[in-house]
Tab-separated table of C-alpha atoms in Angstrom:
chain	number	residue	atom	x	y	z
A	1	UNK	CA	0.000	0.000	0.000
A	2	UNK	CA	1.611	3.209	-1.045
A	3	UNK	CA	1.945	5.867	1.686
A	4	UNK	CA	0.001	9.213	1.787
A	5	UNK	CA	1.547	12.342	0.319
A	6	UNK	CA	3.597	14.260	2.904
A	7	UNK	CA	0.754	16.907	4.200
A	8	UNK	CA	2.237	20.580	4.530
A	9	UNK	CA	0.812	23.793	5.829
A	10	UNK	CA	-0.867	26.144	3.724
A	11	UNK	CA	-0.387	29.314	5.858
A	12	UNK	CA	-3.389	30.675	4.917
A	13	UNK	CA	-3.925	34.475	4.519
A	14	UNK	CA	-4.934	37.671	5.874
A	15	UNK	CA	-8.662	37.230	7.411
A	16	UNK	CA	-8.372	33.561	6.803
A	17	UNK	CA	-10.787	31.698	8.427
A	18	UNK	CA	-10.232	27.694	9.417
A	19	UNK	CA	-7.727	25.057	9.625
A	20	UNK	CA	-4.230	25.959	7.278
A	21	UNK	CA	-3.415	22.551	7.114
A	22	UNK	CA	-3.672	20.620	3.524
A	23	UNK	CA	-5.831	18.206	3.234
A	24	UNK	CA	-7.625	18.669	6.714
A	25	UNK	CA	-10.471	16.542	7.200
A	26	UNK	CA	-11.881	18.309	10.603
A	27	UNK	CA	-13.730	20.488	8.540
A	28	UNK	CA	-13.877	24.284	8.723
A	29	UNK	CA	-15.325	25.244	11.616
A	30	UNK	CA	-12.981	23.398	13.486
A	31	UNK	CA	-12.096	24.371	16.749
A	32	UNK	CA	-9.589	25.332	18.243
A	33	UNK	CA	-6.491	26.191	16.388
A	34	UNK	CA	-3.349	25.802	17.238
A	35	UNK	CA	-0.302	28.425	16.149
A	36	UNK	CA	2.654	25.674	14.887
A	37	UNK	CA	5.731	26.700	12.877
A	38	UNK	CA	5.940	23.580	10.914
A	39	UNK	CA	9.322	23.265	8.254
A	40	UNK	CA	9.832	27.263	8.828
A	41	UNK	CA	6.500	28.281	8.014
A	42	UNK	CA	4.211	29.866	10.489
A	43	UNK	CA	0.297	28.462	10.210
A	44	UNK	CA	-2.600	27.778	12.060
A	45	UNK	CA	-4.147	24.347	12.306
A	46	UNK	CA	-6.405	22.242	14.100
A	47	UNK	CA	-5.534	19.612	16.857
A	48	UNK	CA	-5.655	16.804	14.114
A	49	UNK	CA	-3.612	18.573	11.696
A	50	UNK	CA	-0.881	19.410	14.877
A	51	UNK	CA	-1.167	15.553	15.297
A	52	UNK	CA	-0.807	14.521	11.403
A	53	UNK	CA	2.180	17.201	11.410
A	54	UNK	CA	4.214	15.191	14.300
A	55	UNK	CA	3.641	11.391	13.647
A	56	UNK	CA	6.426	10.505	15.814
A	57	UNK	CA	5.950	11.995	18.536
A	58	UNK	CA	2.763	9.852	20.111
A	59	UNK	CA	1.486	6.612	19.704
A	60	UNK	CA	-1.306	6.642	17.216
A	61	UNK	CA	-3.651	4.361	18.960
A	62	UNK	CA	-3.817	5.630	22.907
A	63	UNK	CA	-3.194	9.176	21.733
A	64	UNK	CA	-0.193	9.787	24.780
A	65	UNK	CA	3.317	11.804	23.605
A	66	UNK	CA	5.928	9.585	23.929
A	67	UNK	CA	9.306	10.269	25.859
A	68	UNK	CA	11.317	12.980	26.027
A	69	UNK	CA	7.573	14.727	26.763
A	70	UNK	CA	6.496	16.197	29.847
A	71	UNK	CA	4.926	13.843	32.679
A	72	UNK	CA	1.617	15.193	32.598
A	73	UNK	CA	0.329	13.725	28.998
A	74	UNK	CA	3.289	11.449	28.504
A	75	UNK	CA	3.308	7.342	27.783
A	76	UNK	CA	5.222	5.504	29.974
A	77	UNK	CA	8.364	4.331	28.370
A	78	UNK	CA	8.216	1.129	26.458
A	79	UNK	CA	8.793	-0.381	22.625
A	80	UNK	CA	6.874	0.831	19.590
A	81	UNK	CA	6.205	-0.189	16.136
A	82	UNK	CA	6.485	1.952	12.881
A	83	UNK	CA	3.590	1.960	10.203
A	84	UNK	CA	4.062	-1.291	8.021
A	85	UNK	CA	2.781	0.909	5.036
A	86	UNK	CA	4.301	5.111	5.401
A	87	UNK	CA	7.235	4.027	8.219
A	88	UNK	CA	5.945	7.397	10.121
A	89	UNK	CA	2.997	6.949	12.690
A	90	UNK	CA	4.451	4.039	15.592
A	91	UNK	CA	2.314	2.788	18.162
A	92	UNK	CA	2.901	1.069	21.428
A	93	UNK	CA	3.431	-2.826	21.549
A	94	UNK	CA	0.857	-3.072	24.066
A	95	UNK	CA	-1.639	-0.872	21.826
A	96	UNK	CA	-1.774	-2.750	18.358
A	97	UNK	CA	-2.388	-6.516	18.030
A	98	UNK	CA	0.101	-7.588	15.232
A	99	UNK	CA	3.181	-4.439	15.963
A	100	UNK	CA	5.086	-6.608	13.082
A	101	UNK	CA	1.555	-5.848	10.560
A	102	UNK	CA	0.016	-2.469	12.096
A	103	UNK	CA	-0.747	-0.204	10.340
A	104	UNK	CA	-2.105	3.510	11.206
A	105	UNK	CA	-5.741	5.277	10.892
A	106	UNK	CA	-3.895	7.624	8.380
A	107	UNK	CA	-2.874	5.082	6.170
A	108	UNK	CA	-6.262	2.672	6.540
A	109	UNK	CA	-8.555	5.547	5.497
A	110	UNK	CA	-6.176	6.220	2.984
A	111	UNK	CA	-6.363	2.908	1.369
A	112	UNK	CA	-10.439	3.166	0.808
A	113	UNK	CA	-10.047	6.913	-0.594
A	114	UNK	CA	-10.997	8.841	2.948
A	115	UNK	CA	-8.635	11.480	5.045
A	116	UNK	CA	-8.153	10.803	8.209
A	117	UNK	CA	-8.912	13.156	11.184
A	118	UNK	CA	-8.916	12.651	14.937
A	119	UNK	CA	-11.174	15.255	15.447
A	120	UNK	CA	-13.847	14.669	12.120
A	121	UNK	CA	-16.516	16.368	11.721
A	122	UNK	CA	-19.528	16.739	13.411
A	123	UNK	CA	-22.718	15.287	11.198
A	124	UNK	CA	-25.625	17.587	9.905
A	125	UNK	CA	-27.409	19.230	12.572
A	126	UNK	CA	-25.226	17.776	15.418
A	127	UNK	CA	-22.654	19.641	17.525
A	128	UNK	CA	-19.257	18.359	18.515
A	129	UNK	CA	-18.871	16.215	21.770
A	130	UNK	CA	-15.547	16.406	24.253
A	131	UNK	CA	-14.980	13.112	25.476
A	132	UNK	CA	-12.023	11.609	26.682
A	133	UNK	CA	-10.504	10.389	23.226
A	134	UNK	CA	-10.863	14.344	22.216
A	135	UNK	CA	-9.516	15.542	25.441
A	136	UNK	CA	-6.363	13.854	25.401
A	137	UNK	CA	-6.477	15.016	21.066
A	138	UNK	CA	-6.505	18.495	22.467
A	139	UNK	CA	-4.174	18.218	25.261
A	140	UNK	CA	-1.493	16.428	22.908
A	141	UNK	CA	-1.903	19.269	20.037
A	142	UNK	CA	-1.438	21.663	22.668
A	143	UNK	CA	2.025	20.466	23.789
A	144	UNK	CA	3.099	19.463	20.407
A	145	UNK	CA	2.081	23.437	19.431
A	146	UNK	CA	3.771	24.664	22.602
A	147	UNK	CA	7.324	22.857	22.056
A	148	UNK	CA	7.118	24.024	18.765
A	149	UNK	CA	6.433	28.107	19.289
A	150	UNK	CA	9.075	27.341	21.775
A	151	UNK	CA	11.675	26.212	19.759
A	152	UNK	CA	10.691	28.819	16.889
A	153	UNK	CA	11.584	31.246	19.670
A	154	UNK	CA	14.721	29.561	20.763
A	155	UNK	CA	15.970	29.734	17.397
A	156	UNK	CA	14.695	33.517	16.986
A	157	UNK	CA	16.248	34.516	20.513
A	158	UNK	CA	19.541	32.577	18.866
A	159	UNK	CA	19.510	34.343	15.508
A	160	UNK	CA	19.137	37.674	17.888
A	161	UNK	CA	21.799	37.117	20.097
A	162	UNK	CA	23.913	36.131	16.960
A	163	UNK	CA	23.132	39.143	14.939
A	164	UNK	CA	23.888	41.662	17.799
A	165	UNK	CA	27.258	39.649	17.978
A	166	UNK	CA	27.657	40.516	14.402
A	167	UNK	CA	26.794	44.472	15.053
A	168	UNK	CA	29.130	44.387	17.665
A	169	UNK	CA	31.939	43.122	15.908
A	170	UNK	CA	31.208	45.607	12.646
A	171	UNK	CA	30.963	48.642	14.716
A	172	UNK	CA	33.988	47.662	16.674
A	173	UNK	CA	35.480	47.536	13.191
A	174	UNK	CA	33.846	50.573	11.846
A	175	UNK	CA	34.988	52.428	14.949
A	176	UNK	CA	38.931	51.097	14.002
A	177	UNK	CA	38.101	52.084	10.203
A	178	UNK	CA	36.815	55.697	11.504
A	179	UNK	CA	40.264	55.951	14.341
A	180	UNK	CA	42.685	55.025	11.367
A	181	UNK	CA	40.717	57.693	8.953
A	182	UNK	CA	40.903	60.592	11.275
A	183	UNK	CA	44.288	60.015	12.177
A	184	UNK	CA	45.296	60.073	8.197
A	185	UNK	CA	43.786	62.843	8.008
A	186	UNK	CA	45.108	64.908	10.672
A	187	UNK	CA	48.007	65.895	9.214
A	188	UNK	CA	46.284	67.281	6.252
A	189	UNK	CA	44.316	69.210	8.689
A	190	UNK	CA	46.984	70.995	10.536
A	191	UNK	CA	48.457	72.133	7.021
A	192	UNK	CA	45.083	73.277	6.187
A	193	UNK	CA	44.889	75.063	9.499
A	194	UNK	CA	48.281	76.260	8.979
A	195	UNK	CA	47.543	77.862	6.000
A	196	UNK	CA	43.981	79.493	6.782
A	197	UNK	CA	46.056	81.154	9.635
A	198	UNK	CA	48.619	82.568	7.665
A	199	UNK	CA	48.792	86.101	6.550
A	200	UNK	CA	47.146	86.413	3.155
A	201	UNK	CA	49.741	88.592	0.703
A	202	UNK	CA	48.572	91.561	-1.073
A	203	UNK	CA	47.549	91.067	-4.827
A	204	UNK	CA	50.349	92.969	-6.789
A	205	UNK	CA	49.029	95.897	-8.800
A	206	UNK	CA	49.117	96.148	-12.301
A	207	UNK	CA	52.101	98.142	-13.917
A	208	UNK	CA	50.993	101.799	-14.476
A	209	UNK	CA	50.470	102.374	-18.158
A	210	UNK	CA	53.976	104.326	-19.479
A	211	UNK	CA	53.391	108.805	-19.290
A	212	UNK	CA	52.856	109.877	-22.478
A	213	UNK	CA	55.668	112.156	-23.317
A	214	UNK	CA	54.492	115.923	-23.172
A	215	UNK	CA	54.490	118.231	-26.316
A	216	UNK	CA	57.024	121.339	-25.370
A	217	UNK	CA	55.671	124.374	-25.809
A	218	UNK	CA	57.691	127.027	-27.757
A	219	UNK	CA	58.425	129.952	-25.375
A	220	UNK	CA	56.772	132.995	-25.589
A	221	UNK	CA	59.411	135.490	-26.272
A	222	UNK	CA	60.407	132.982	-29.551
A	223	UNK	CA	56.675	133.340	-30.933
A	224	UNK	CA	56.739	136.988	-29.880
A	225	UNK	CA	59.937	137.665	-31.764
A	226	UNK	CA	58.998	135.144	-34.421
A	227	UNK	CA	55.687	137.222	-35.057
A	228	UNK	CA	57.639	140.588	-34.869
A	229	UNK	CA	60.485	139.237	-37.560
A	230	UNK	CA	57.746	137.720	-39.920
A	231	UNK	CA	55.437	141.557	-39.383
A	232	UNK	CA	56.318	143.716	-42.148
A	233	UNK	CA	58.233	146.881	-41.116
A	234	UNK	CA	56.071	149.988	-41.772
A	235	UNK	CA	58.683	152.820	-43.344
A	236	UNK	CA	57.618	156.319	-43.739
A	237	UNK	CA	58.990	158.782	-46.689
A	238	UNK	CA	61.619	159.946	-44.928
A	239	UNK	CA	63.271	156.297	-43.679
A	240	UNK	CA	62.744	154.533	-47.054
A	241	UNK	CA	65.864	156.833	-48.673
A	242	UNK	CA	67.716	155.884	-46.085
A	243	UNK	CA	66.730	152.023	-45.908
A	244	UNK	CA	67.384	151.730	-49.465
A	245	UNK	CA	70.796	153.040	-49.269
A	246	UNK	CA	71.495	150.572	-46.244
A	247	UNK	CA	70.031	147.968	-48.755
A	248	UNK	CA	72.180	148.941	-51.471
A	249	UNK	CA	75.778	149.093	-49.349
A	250	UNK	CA	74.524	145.537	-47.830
A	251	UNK	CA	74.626	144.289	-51.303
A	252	UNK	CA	77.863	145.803	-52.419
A	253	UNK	CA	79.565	144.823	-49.110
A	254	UNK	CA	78.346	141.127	-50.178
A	255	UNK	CA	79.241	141.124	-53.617
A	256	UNK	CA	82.902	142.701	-52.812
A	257	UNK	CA	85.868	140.419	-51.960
A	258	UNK	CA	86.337	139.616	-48.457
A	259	UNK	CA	89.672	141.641	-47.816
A	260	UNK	CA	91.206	143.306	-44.583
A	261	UNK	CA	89.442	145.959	-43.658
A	262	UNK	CA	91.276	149.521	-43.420
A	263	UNK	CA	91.560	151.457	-40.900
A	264	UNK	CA	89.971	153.737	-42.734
A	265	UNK	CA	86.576	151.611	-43.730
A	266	UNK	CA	86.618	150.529	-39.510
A	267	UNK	CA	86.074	154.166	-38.434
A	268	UNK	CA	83.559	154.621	-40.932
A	269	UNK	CA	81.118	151.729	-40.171
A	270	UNK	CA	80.027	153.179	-37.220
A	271	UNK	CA	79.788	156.365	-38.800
A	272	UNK	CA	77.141	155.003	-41.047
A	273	UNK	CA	75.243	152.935	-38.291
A	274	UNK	CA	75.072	156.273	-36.428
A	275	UNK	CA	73.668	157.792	-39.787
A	276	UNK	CA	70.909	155.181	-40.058
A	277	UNK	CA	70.023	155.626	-36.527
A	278	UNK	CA	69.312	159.128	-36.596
A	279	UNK	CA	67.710	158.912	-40.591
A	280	UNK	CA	64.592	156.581	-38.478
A	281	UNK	CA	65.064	158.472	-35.305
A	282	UNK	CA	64.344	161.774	-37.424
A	283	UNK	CA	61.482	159.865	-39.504
């Protein structure tokens, strides 16, 4: 006889209502459920589906957790059997007839085409009764759900501690990073400072442009006499006789040979200058 697919938790969703389990048979106003982490996923499911979840850990006939569990709801110690057909459910010698043959509810209801539940469903129009078989259903779900929040927490409070480790060690780290940086940097600071501090030099001016040499002016006197030379001299009758005979013993003086003067001609230069003199003086 083939054994059952593996069941696993469907999770279910947001405003889910009923038993997460796959394949549940308790139907879906089953009551109550149980928060299991199950394979790393988080799910709610009803005390059969805790059960179905854990084969091992109870014997499948008298419904009792079997050792390491607490006192309360455990089986005292003694040999079991594995399923003949899916290896997973065991059972107590003492519980089963034939422990070399047994075989368990999950598989049997299986083999005619039905899923199994210890907790079914109540029928039309009837309500659910608690009697002792469903007790000690709800009180094993309970532990099995309990032990396994708890180790779900265990391994949370773990992955905590180990993750602050981790921080610790990186900031310690960062911290030696952020000490070597700064002190790299230091020195490049103090130059910096250095140099803020120091007195800033004056900008150099620009070169003034070259003077532009100055025009001289001609003196006065120069353009005075040069305007009294070039004015033409205003004779009268009297001084033009005169003039003219100046004129005419310039001209013979420059035409003559230069020669030694006489005595004679000396003494008579000024004679004639003298003349001149008194010919405008008298005009």
């Amino acid at each position: 006889m083939p054994p059952p697919p593996p069941m696993m938790p469907t999770g279910g969703y947001p405003g889910h209502r009923g038993c997460g389990g796959d394949r549940c048979g308790s139907g879906r106003d089953a009551w109550p459920l149980h928060n299991v982490r199950h394979q790393g996923v988080f799910c709610r499911l009803c005390s059969s589906c805790v059960l179905l979840y854990h084969p091992a850990a109870f014997c499948s006939a008298c419904l009792l957790l079997l050792p390491p569990a607490a006192a309360p709801v455990a089986a005292p110690p003694g040999p079991v059997s594995a399923c003949s057909s899916c290896g997973l459910f065991v059972a107590h010698h003492s519980c089963v007839p034939d422990p070399v043959s047994f075989v368990c509810p999950t598989c049997a209801d299986a083999a005619v085409g039905r899923v199994y539940s210890y907790t079914p469903a109540a029928a039309a129009g009837r309500r659910r009764t608690m009697d002792e078989r469903a007790a000690r259903v709800l009180l094993v779900a309970a532990r099995l759900a309990h032990e396994s929040i708890s180790r779900a927490a265990a391994a949370a409070r773990e992955e905590a501690d180990r993750a602050a480790r981790e921080a610790a060690v990186a900031r310690k780290h960062a911290r030696e990073l952020l000490d070597a940086a700064c002190r790299a940097a230091e020195p490049e600071a103090l130059e910096a400072k250095k140099k803020a501090e120091a007195p800033v030099a004056p900008a150099a001016a620009p070169p003034p442009p070259p003077p532009q040499p100055k025009k001289k002016a001609p003196p006065k006197s120069s353009e005075a006499s040069r305007d009294r030379d070039n004015k033409p001299l205003k004779l009268t009758a009297t001084q033009q006789p005169a003039l003219a005979f100046a004129a005419a013993a310039a001209a013979a003086a420059s035409s003559m040979p230069l020669s030694m003067p006489s005595p004679m001609e000396v003494d008579e230069k000024p004679v004639i200058e003298e003349l001149q003199a008194k010919c405008v003086a008298g005009g």
